[in-house]
PDB file of C-alpha atoms in Angstrom:
ATOM      1  CA  UNK A   1    -103.811 -89.887 131.441  1.00  0.00           C
ATOM      2  CA  UNK A   2    -103.518 -94.838 131.599  1.00  0.00           C
ATOM      3  CA  UNK A   3    -107.018 -94.125 132.924  1.00  0.00           C
ATOM      4  CA  UNK A   4    -108.088 -92.594 129.807  1.00  0.00           C
ATOM      5  CA  UNK A   5    -106.550 -94.896 127.407  1.00  0.00           C
ATOM      6  CA  UNK A   6    -108.386 -97.390 129.397  1.00  0.00           C
ATOM      7  CA  UNK A   7    -112.154 -96.105 128.559  1.00  0.00           C
ATOM      8  CA  UNK A   8    -113.175 -95.665 131.625  1.00  0.00           C
ATOM      9  CA  UNK A   9    -113.138 -91.804 131.796  1.00  0.00           C
ATOM     10  CA  UNK A  10    -113.435 -89.777 128.905  1.00  0.00           C
ATOM     11  CA  UNK A  11    -109.928 -86.848 129.319  1.00  0.00           C
ATOM     12  CA  UNK A  12    -110.426 -83.142 129.419  1.00  0.00           C
ATOM     13  CA  UNK A  13    -114.411 -84.110 130.748  1.00  0.00           C
ATOM     14  CA  UNK A  14    -113.483 -82.265 134.084  1.00  0.00           C
ATOM     15  CA  UNK A  15    -111.311 -79.747 132.829  1.00  0.00           C
ATOM     16  CA  UNK A  16    -111.180 -76.196 135.064  1.00  0.00           C
ATOM     17  CA  UNK A  17    -112.240 -73.535 132.199  1.00  0.00           C
ATOM     18  CA  UNK A  18    -108.946 -72.446 131.947  1.00  0.00           C
ATOM     19  CA  UNK A  19    -108.385 -76.083 130.470  1.00  0.00           C
ATOM     20  CA  UNK A  20    -111.734 -75.823 128.071  1.00  0.00           C
ATOM     21  CA  UNK A  21    -110.083 -72.017 127.204  1.00  0.00           C
ATOM     22  CA  UNK A  22    -106.799 -73.082 125.507  1.00  0.00           C
ATOM     23  CA  UNK A  23    -108.885 -76.993 124.029  1.00  0.00           C
ATOM     24  CA  UNK A  24    -111.002 -73.589 122.523  1.00  0.00           C
ATOM     25  CA  UNK A  25    -108.279 -72.414 121.295  1.00  0.00           C
ATOM     26  CA  UNK A  26    -106.475 -75.131 119.513  1.00  0.00           C
ATOM     27  CA  UNK A  27    -109.549 -76.623 118.106  1.00  0.00           C
ATOM     28  CA  UNK A  28    -111.372 -73.428 116.386  1.00  0.00           C
ATOM     29  CA  UNK A  29    -110.277 -73.670 113.964  1.00  0.00           C
ATOM     30  CA  UNK A  30    -108.692 -76.927 113.384  1.00  0.00           C
ATOM     31  CA  UNK A  31    -110.614 -78.853 111.368  1.00  0.00           C
ATOM     32  CA  UNK A  32    -110.873 -75.693 108.794  1.00  0.00           C
ATOM     33  CA  UNK A  33    -107.259 -75.669 109.214  1.00  0.00           C
ATOM     34  CA  UNK A  34    -107.128 -79.175 107.388  1.00  0.00           C
ATOM     35  CA  UNK A  35    -110.134 -78.905 104.972  1.00  0.00           C
ATOM     36  CA  UNK A  36    -106.894 -76.091 103.273  1.00  0.00           C
ATOM     37  CA  UNK A  37    -104.087 -78.909 103.725  1.00  0.00           C
ATOM     38  CA  UNK A  38    -104.960 -81.823 102.943  1.00  0.00           C
ATOM     39  CA  UNK A  39    -108.827 -80.443 100.121  1.00  0.00           C
ATOM     40  CA  UNK A  40    -111.678 -81.795 102.403  1.00  0.00           C
ATOM     41  CA  UNK A  41    -114.106 -82.362 100.548  1.00  0.00           C
ATOM     42  CA  UNK A  42    -115.676 -78.390 102.770  1.00  0.00           C
ATOM     43  CA  UNK A  43    -113.801 -77.043 100.335  1.00  0.00           C
ATOM     44  CA  UNK A  44    -114.215 -77.106  96.749  1.00  0.00           C
ATOM     45  CA  UNK A  45    -117.882 -77.663  98.275  1.00  0.00           C
ATOM     46  CA  UNK A  46    -119.525 -81.258  98.249  1.00  0.00           C
ATOM     47  CA  UNK A  47    -119.900 -83.757 101.514  1.00  0.00           C
ATOM     48  CA  UNK A  48    -119.435 -87.017 101.324  1.00  0.00           C
ATOM     49  CA  UNK A  49    -121.198 -88.341 104.557  1.00  0.00           C
ATOM     50  CA  UNK A  50    -125.155 -88.124 102.811  1.00  0.00           C
ATOM     51  CA  UNK A  51    -125.856 -92.196 101.970  1.00  0.00           C
ATOM     52  CA  UNK A  52    -124.247 -92.437 105.763  1.00  0.00           C
ATOM     53  CA  UNK A  53    -126.037 -90.185 107.582  1.00  0.00           C
ATOM     54  CA  UNK A  54    -129.441 -91.194 105.528  1.00  0.00           C
ATOM     55  CA  UNK A  55    -128.857 -95.462 106.394  1.00  0.00           C
ATOM     56  CA  UNK A  56    -127.721 -94.917 109.437  1.00  0.00           C
ATOM     57  CA  UNK A  57    -129.825 -91.545 110.959  1.00  0.00           C
ATOM     58  CA  UNK A  58    -132.242 -89.817 109.244  1.00  0.00           C
ATOM     59  CA  UNK A  59    -134.600 -92.647 107.293  1.00  0.00           C
ATOM     60  CA  UNK A  60    -134.953 -92.928 111.355  1.00  0.00           C
ATOM     61  CA  UNK A  61    -137.077 -90.332 111.783  1.00  0.00           C
ATOM     62  CA  UNK A  62    -141.614 -89.901 111.338  1.00  0.00           C
ATOM     63  CA  UNK A  63    -141.568 -89.632 107.865  1.00  0.00           C
ATOM     64  CA  UNK A  64    -144.146 -87.244 107.998  1.00  0.00           C
ATOM     65  CA  UNK A  65    -142.385 -85.099 110.741  1.00  0.00           C
ATOM     66  CA  UNK A  66    -141.428 -81.256 109.965  1.00  0.00           C
ATOM     67  CA  UNK A  67    -139.985 -79.311 112.119  1.00  0.00           C
ATOM     68  CA  UNK A  68    -139.535 -76.247 112.675  1.00  0.00           C
ATOM     69  CA  UNK A  69    -136.789 -75.237 113.731  1.00  0.00           C
ATOM     70  CA  UNK A  70    -133.024 -78.032 113.981  1.00  0.00           C
ATOM     71  CA  UNK A  71    -129.841 -77.615 115.208  1.00  0.00           C
ATOM     72  CA  UNK A  72    -126.362 -77.753 113.887  1.00  0.00           C
ATOM     73  CA  UNK A  73    -123.466 -78.546 117.071  1.00  0.00           C
ATOM     74  CA  UNK A  74    -120.267 -77.779 114.626  1.00  0.00           C
ATOM     75  CA  UNK A  75    -122.648 -77.965 111.585  1.00  0.00           C
ATOM     76  CA  UNK A  76    -120.113 -76.001 108.905  1.00  0.00           C
ATOM     77  CA  UNK A  77    -121.794 -75.990 105.507  1.00  0.00           C
ATOM     78  CA  UNK A  78    -124.675 -77.182 107.068  1.00  0.00           C
ATOM     79  CA  UNK A  79    -124.875 -79.750 104.132  1.00  0.00           C
ATOM     80  CA  UNK A  80    -125.691 -82.763 106.613  1.00  0.00           C
ATOM     81  CA  UNK A  81    -128.928 -81.422 106.567  1.00  0.00           C
ATOM     82  CA  UNK A  82    -129.850 -82.389 102.895  1.00  0.00           C
ATOM     83  CA  UNK A  83    -132.151 -85.701 102.727  1.00  0.00           C
ATOM     84  CA  UNK A  84    -134.595 -83.669 105.607  1.00  0.00           C
ATOM     85  CA  UNK A  85    -134.614 -80.677 104.002  1.00  0.00           C
ATOM     86  CA  UNK A  86    -137.758 -80.371 102.833  1.00  0.00           C
ATOM     87  CA  UNK A  87    -139.366 -80.317 106.130  1.00  0.00           C
ATOM     88  CA  UNK A  88    -136.877 -77.425 107.296  1.00  0.00           C
ATOM     89  CA  UNK A  89    -138.643 -74.241 108.192  1.00  0.00           C
ATOM     90  CA  UNK A  90    -134.689 -72.509 109.345  1.00  0.00           C
ATOM     91  CA  UNK A  91    -131.277 -74.110 110.290  1.00  0.00           C
ATOM     92  CA  UNK A  92    -129.169 -72.249 112.674  1.00  0.00           C
ATOM     93  CA  UNK A  93    -125.450 -73.956 112.900  1.00  0.00           C
ATOM     94  CA  UNK A  94    -123.221 -73.335 115.724  1.00  0.00           C
ATOM     95  CA  UNK A  95    -120.101 -73.445 114.332  1.00  0.00           C
ATOM     96  CA  UNK A  96    -117.064 -71.697 115.611  1.00  0.00           C
ATOM     97  CA  UNK A  97    -114.892 -71.757 112.259  1.00  0.00           C
ATOM     98  CA  UNK A  98    -115.240 -68.673 110.570  1.00  0.00           C
ATOM     99  CA  UNK A  99    -114.000 -70.287 106.816  1.00  0.00           C
ATOM    100  CA  UNK A 100    -117.347 -72.065 106.709  1.00  0.00           C
ATOM    101  CA  UNK A 101    -120.624 -70.230 106.707  1.00  0.00           C
ATOM    102  CA  UNK A 102    -123.239 -70.182 104.188  1.00  0.00           C
ATOM    103  CA  UNK A 103    -127.125 -67.881 103.794  1.00  0.00           C
ATOM    104  CA  UNK A 104    -129.592 -71.092 102.894  1.00  0.00           C
ATOM    105  CA  UNK A 105    -129.022 -74.337 102.158  1.00  0.00           C
ATOM    106  CA  UNK A 106    -132.856 -75.454  99.064  1.00  0.00           C
ATOM    107  CA  UNK A 107    -134.126 -72.664 100.058  1.00  0.00           C
ATOM    108  CA  UNK A 108    -134.009 -72.968 103.893  1.00  0.00           C
ATOM    109  CA  UNK A 109    -132.612 -69.484 105.567  1.00  0.00           C
ATOM    110  CA  UNK A 110    -129.611 -70.313 107.661  1.00  0.00           C
ATOM    111  CA  UNK A 111    -128.633 -68.375 110.815  1.00  0.00           C
ATOM    112  CA  UNK A 112    -125.062 -68.577 112.279  1.00  0.00           C
ATOM    113  CA  UNK A 113    -123.807 -68.172 115.507  1.00  0.00           C
ATOM    114  CA  UNK A 114    -119.951 -69.298 117.242  1.00  0.00           C
ATOM    115  CA  UNK A 115    -120.150 -71.843 120.282  1.00  0.00           C
ATOM    116  CA  UNK A 116    -119.797 -70.316 123.437  1.00  0.00           C
ATOM    117  CA  UNK A 117    -116.113 -71.235 125.375  1.00  0.00           C
ATOM    118  CA  UNK A 118    -117.422 -73.377 128.247  1.00  0.00           C
ATOM    119  CA  UNK A 119    -120.087 -74.680 125.791  1.00  0.00           C
ATOM    120  CA  UNK A 120    -123.078 -73.061 126.905  1.00  0.00           C
ATOM    121  CA  UNK A 121    -126.250 -73.306 124.236  1.00  0.00           C
ATOM    122  CA  UNK A 122    -127.472 -70.118 124.931  1.00  0.00           C
ATOM    123  CA  UNK A 123    -131.100 -70.843 123.063  1.00  0.00           C
ATOM    124  CA  UNK A 124    -133.855 -71.983 125.211  1.00  0.00           C
ATOM    125  CA  UNK A 125    -135.410 -74.398 126.518  1.00  0.00           C
ATOM    126  CA  UNK A 126    -137.362 -77.190 124.734  1.00  0.00           C
ATOM    127  CA  UNK A 127    -136.337 -74.569 121.101  1.00  0.00           C
ATOM    128  CA  UNK A 128    -135.611 -77.390 118.311  1.00  0.00           C
ATOM    129  CA  UNK A 129    -137.275 -80.176 116.741  1.00  0.00           C
ATOM    130  CA  UNK A 130    -134.419 -81.210 115.443  1.00  0.00           C
ATOM    131  CA  UNK A 131    -130.196 -81.245 115.983  1.00  0.00           C
ATOM    132  CA  UNK A 132    -127.516 -82.644 114.051  1.00  0.00           C
ATOM    133  CA  UNK A 133    -124.095 -83.224 115.591  1.00  0.00           C
ATOM    134  CA  UNK A 134    -121.837 -85.107 113.566  1.00  0.00           C
ATOM    135  CA  UNK A 135    -117.675 -85.301 114.098  1.00  0.00           C
ATOM    136  CA  UNK A 136    -118.246 -82.869 116.582  1.00  0.00           C
ATOM    137  CA  UNK A 137    -118.109 -83.644 119.891  1.00  0.00           C
ATOM    138  CA  UNK A 138    -115.066 -85.462 120.164  1.00  0.00           C
ATOM    139  CA  UNK A 139    -113.303 -81.689 119.342  1.00  0.00           C
ATOM    140  CA  UNK A 140    -114.256 -80.388 122.208  1.00  0.00           C
ATOM    141  CA  UNK A 141    -113.226 -81.547 126.205  1.00  0.00           C
ATOM    142  CA  UNK A 142    -116.676 -81.663 128.634  1.00  0.00           C
ATOM    143  CA  UNK A 143    -118.510 -83.103 126.261  1.00  0.00           C
ATOM    144  CA  UNK A 144    -120.984 -84.797 129.239  1.00  0.00           C
ATOM    145  CA  UNK A 145    -121.941 -80.562 129.707  1.00  0.00           C
ATOM    146  CA  UNK A 146    -123.341 -80.423 126.155  1.00  0.00           C
ATOM    147  CA  UNK A 147    -124.809 -83.512 125.348  1.00  0.00           C
ATOM    148  CA  UNK A 148    -126.504 -81.745 128.722  1.00  0.00           C
ATOM    149  CA  UNK A 149    -127.107 -79.067 126.581  1.00  0.00           C
ATOM    150  CA  UNK A 150    -128.593 -80.828 123.320  1.00  0.00           C
ATOM    151  CA  UNK A 151    -130.581 -82.267 125.244  1.00  0.00           C
ATOM    152  CA  UNK A 152    -132.054 -78.922 127.548  1.00  0.00           C
ATOM    153  CA  UNK A 153    -132.457 -77.174 123.923  1.00  0.00           C
ATOM    154  CA  UNK A 154    -134.302 -80.180 121.987  1.00  0.00           C
ATOM    155  CA  UNK A 155    -138.439 -79.692 122.490  1.00  0.00           C
ATOM    156  CA  UNK A 156    -140.164 -82.247 124.080  1.00  0.00           C
ATOM    157  CA  UNK A 157    -139.710 -85.491 120.984  1.00  0.00           C
ATOM    158  CA  UNK A 158    -137.702 -83.933 119.244  1.00  0.00           C
ATOM    159  CA  UNK A 159    -134.904 -85.870 117.881  1.00  0.00           C
ATOM    160  CA  UNK A 160    -131.274 -85.545 118.471  1.00  0.00           C
ATOM    161  CA  UNK A 161    -128.756 -87.661 115.755  1.00  0.00           C
ATOM    162  CA  UNK A 162    -124.837 -88.389 116.867  1.00  0.00           C
ATOM    163  CA  UNK A 163    -121.890 -89.362 115.023  1.00  0.00           C
ATOM    164  CA  UNK A 164    -118.909 -89.734 116.632  1.00  0.00           C
ATOM    165  CA  UNK A 165    -115.785 -91.609 116.787  1.00  0.00           C
ATOM    166  CA  UNK A 166    -115.795 -94.320 119.626  1.00  0.00           C
ATOM    167  CA  UNK A 167    -112.242 -95.044 120.118  1.00  0.00           C
ATOM    168  CA  UNK A 168    -109.068 -92.905 121.433  1.00  0.00           C
ATOM    169  CA  UNK A 169    -108.126 -92.010 117.895  1.00  0.00           C
ATOM    170  CA  UNK A 170    -103.895 -92.924 118.333  1.00  0.00           C
ATOM    171  CA  UNK A 171    -102.230 -90.605 121.004  1.00  0.00           C
ATOM    172  CA  UNK A 172    -103.212 -87.395 121.377  1.00  0.00           C
ATOM    173  CA  UNK A 173    -100.330 -86.564 123.217  1.00  0.00           C
ATOM    174  CA  UNK A 174     -98.508 -87.013 120.036  1.00  0.00           C
ATOM    175  CA  UNK A 175     -99.125 -84.677 116.483  1.00  0.00           C
ATOM    176  CA  UNK A 176    -100.805 -87.170 114.622  1.00  0.00           C
ATOM    177  CA  UNK A 177    -100.787 -86.419 110.272  1.00  0.00           C
ATOM    178  CA  UNK A 178    -104.709 -85.725 109.116  1.00  0.00           C
ATOM    179  CA  UNK A 179    -106.086 -85.002 113.251  1.00  0.00           C
ATOM    180  CA  UNK A 180    -106.343 -81.749 115.018  1.00  0.00           C
ATOM    181  CA  UNK A 181    -104.729 -81.163 117.483  1.00  0.00           C
ATOM    182  CA  UNK A 182    -107.050 -82.853 120.869  1.00  0.00           C
ATOM    183  CA  UNK A 183    -109.852 -84.838 119.227  1.00  0.00           C
ATOM    184  CA  UNK A 184    -110.200 -87.873 120.847  1.00  0.00           C
ATOM    185  CA  UNK A 185    -112.545 -90.934 120.288  1.00  0.00           C
ATOM    186  CA  UNK A 186    -115.669 -91.332 123.567  1.00  0.00           C
ATOM    187  CA  UNK A 187    -116.004 -94.301 124.296  1.00  0.00           C
ATOM    188  CA  UNK A 188    -119.477 -95.939 124.458  1.00  0.00           C
ATOM    189  CA  UNK A 189    -120.167 -97.094 128.333  1.00  0.00           C
ATOM    190  CA  UNK A 190    -119.244 -93.580 128.766  1.00  0.00           C
ATOM    191  CA  UNK A 191    -121.584 -92.424 125.618  1.00  0.00           C
ATOM    192  CA  UNK A 192    -124.169 -95.337 127.280  1.00  0.00           C
ATOM    193  CA  UNK A 193    -123.853 -94.064 130.943  1.00  0.00           C
ATOM    194  CA  UNK A 194    -124.333 -90.287 130.291  1.00  0.00           C
ATOM    195  CA  UNK A 195    -127.115 -91.296 127.415  1.00  0.00           C
ATOM    196  CA  UNK A 196    -129.197 -92.435 130.309  1.00  0.00           C
ATOM    197  CA  UNK A 197    -128.295 -89.951 132.904  1.00  0.00           C
ATOM    198  CA  UNK A 198    -130.469 -87.497 130.166  1.00  0.00           C
ATOM    199  CA  UNK A 199    -133.213 -89.588 129.272  1.00  0.00           C
ATOM    200  CA  UNK A 200    -133.359 -89.404 126.667  1.00  0.00           C
ATOM    201  CA  UNK A 201    -135.123 -93.025 123.675  1.00  0.00           C
ATOM    202  CA  UNK A 202    -132.176 -94.865 122.256  1.00  0.00           C
ATOM    203  CA  UNK A 203    -134.741 -95.070 118.947  1.00  0.00           C
ATOM    204  CA  UNK A 204    -131.334 -96.244 117.056  1.00  0.00           C
ATOM    205  CA  UNK A 205    -127.363 -97.129 118.743  1.00  0.00           C
ATOM    206  CA  UNK A 206    -125.731 -98.109 114.726  1.00  0.00           C
ATOM    207  CA  UNK A 207    -121.780 -98.645 114.745  1.00  0.00           C
ATOM    208  CA  UNK A 208    -119.845 -97.762 111.092  1.00  0.00           C
ATOM    209  CA  UNK A 209    -116.594 -97.330 109.603  1.00  0.00           C
ATOM    210  CA  UNK A 210    -114.504-100.643 110.534  1.00  0.00           C
ATOM    211  CA  UNK A 211    -111.658-100.349 109.125  1.00  0.00           C
ATOM    212  CA  UNK A 212    -112.811 -98.115 106.782  1.00  0.00           C
ATOM    213  CA  UNK A 213    -109.178 -96.290 107.214  1.00  0.00           C
ATOM    214  CA  UNK A 214    -107.538 -99.268 105.831  1.00  0.00           C
ATOM    215  CA  UNK A 215    -109.102 -99.695 103.249  1.00  0.00           C
ATOM    216  CA  UNK A 216    -109.616 -96.449 102.163  1.00  0.00           C
ATOM    217  CA  UNK A 217    -105.115 -96.957 101.728  1.00  0.00           C
ATOM    218  CA  UNK A 218    -105.500 -99.753  99.892  1.00  0.00           C
ATOM    219  CA  UNK A 219    -107.979 -98.939  97.618  1.00  0.00           C
ATOM    220  CA  UNK A 220    -109.289 -95.634  97.444  1.00  0.00           C
ATOM    221  CA  UNK A 221    -107.709 -94.910  94.435  1.00  0.00           C
ATOM    222  CA  UNK A 222    -109.677 -96.821  92.009  1.00  0.00           C
ATOM    223  CA  UNK A 223    -112.614 -94.441  93.097  1.00  0.00           C
ATOM    224  CA  UNK A 224    -113.571 -90.877  92.841  1.00  0.00           C
ATOM    225  CA  UNK A 225    -114.255 -90.291  95.892  1.00  0.00           C
ATOM    226  CA  UNK A 226    -114.374 -91.368  99.277  1.00  0.00           C
ATOM    227  CA  UNK A 227    -115.516 -94.480 100.136  1.00  0.00           C
ATOM    228  CA  UNK A 228    -117.724 -93.870 102.737  1.00  0.00           C
ATOM    229  CA  UNK A 229    -119.019 -90.910  99.855  1.00  0.00           C
ATOM    230  CA  UNK A 230    -120.972 -94.400  98.364  1.00  0.00           C
ATOM    231  CA  UNK A 231    -124.063 -96.461  99.359  1.00  0.00           C
ATOM    232  CA  UNK A 232    -122.530 -99.535  98.205  1.00  0.00           C
ATOM    233  CA  UNK A 233    -120.098 -98.803 101.118  1.00  0.00           C
ATOM    234  CA  UNK A 234    -121.793 -97.414 103.371  1.00  0.00           C
ATOM    235  CA  UNK A 235    -124.027-101.389 103.301  1.00  0.00           C
ATOM    236  CA  UNK A 236    -121.472-102.456 103.242  1.00  0.00           C
ATOM    237  CA  UNK A 237    -119.682-102.013 106.083  1.00  0.00           C
ATOM    238  CA  UNK A 238    -122.683-101.305 107.509  1.00  0.00           C
ATOM    239  CA  UNK A 239    -122.118-105.570 107.965  1.00  0.00           C
ATOM    240  CA  UNK A 240    -118.439-105.473 109.001  1.00  0.00           C
ATOM    241  CA  UNK A 241    -119.240-103.160 111.764  1.00  0.00           C
ATOM    242  CA  UNK A 242    -121.935-105.354 113.605  1.00  0.00           C
ATOM    243  CA  UNK A 243    -119.597-108.251 112.828  1.00  0.00           C
ATOM    244  CA  UNK A 244    -117.033-107.115 114.149  1.00  0.00           C
ATOM    245  CA  UNK A 245    -118.196-104.649 117.201  1.00  0.00           C
ATOM    246  CA  UNK A 246    -117.736-108.372 119.762  1.00  0.00           C
ATOM    247  CA  UNK A 247    -113.935-106.561 119.183  1.00  0.00           C
ATOM    248  CA  UNK A 248    -114.313-102.758 119.709  1.00  0.00           C
ATOM    249  CA  UNK A 249    -111.396-101.441 122.040  1.00  0.00           C
ATOM    250  CA  UNK A 250    -110.905 -98.165 122.934  1.00  0.00           C
ATOM    251  CA  UNK A 251    -107.303 -97.515 122.463  1.00  0.00           C
ATOM    252  CA  UNK A 252    -105.712-100.572 120.405  1.00  0.00           C
ATOM    253  CA  UNK A 253    -102.411-101.530 120.881  1.00  0.00           C
ATOM    254  CA  UNK A 254    -102.271-104.662 117.992  1.00  0.00           C
ATOM    255  CA  UNK A 255    -103.606-104.913 115.084  1.00  0.00           C
ATOM    256  CA  UNK A 256    -106.156-107.201 116.058  1.00  0.00           C
ATOM    257  CA  UNK A 257    -107.462-104.934 117.987  1.00  0.00           C
ATOM    258  CA  UNK A 258    -108.708-102.640 114.853  1.00  0.00           C
ATOM    259  CA  UNK A 259    -110.411-104.847 113.285  1.00  0.00           C
ATOM    260  CA  UNK A 260    -113.748-103.303 114.737  1.00  0.00           C
ATOM    261  CA  UNK A 261    -115.939-100.124 114.310  1.00  0.00           C
ATOM    262  CA  UNK A 262    -114.376 -97.018 114.850  1.00  0.00           C
ATOM    263  CA  UNK A 263    -118.057 -94.875 115.244  1.00  0.00           C
ATOM    264  CA  UNK A 264    -120.932 -95.048 116.762  1.00  0.00           C
ATOM    265  CA  UNK A 265    -124.044 -93.734 115.283  1.00  0.00           C
ATOM    266  CA  UNK A 266    -127.317 -92.048 117.298  1.00  0.00           C
ATOM    267  CA  UNK A 267    -130.463 -91.901 116.706  1.00  0.00           C
ATOM    268  CA  UNK A 268    -132.018 -90.297 120.006  1.00  0.00           C
ATOM    269  CA  UNK A 269    -135.484 -88.969 120.976  1.00  0.00           C
ATOM    270  CA  UNK A 270    -136.909 -86.496 124.367  1.00  0.00           C
ATOM    271  CA  UNK A 271    -139.324 -87.737 126.388  1.00  0.00           C
TER     272      UNK A 271
END
């Protein structure tokens, strides 16, 4: 386990099918249950990440590019597609929870499918021109395999947008407030190595959420929405994240090591 906390190995990436099956059962309603327990934004029909996703991701897509089919891995109600929904003809969402479902967004039809336990995406090669995966991979054990599946299903020239934590998120062997049983971040060097192996072109690698949890606890009560829902905060956080990236530590063991961004945002292009 120590090698996992060091960031040199990703916990769960080499699990057996039975271990993956148990993980899947633990996580399939995990986030949806947190939404109910803590009153997160999806429960009330809101979505707090539009400015963040636009600033770090969608604005780097070619402005006139149209997407015949888009794929959202773990996209829940699919509101993450709002910045480009007028450029998409159809969206397929892979979502384990029965608590998230909609038929359309701004007139664009949505279809839903369940993920397979082992992480295989049940679509043919080169099907989608756009795929998103925001805050989903860290709930999955075999991340390297699923990244390979996303690459396979993406058409040449297609784009994949990813936002995921790159810190351990604490000791996942113990219950953690506000987190599901299994989630843990993905070490940045493991992310980078797998992206290179798959042959993606890295359009952007950007970091975010520098001390956001701390600031939310200290001043969040002054605002109606979470800090990251505001464009001004997204811009401020972008600067703070650049300044503190040097201090990024996978499993922080002191206060100083927590002064760093906690998530990465990738804009990737399939060659």
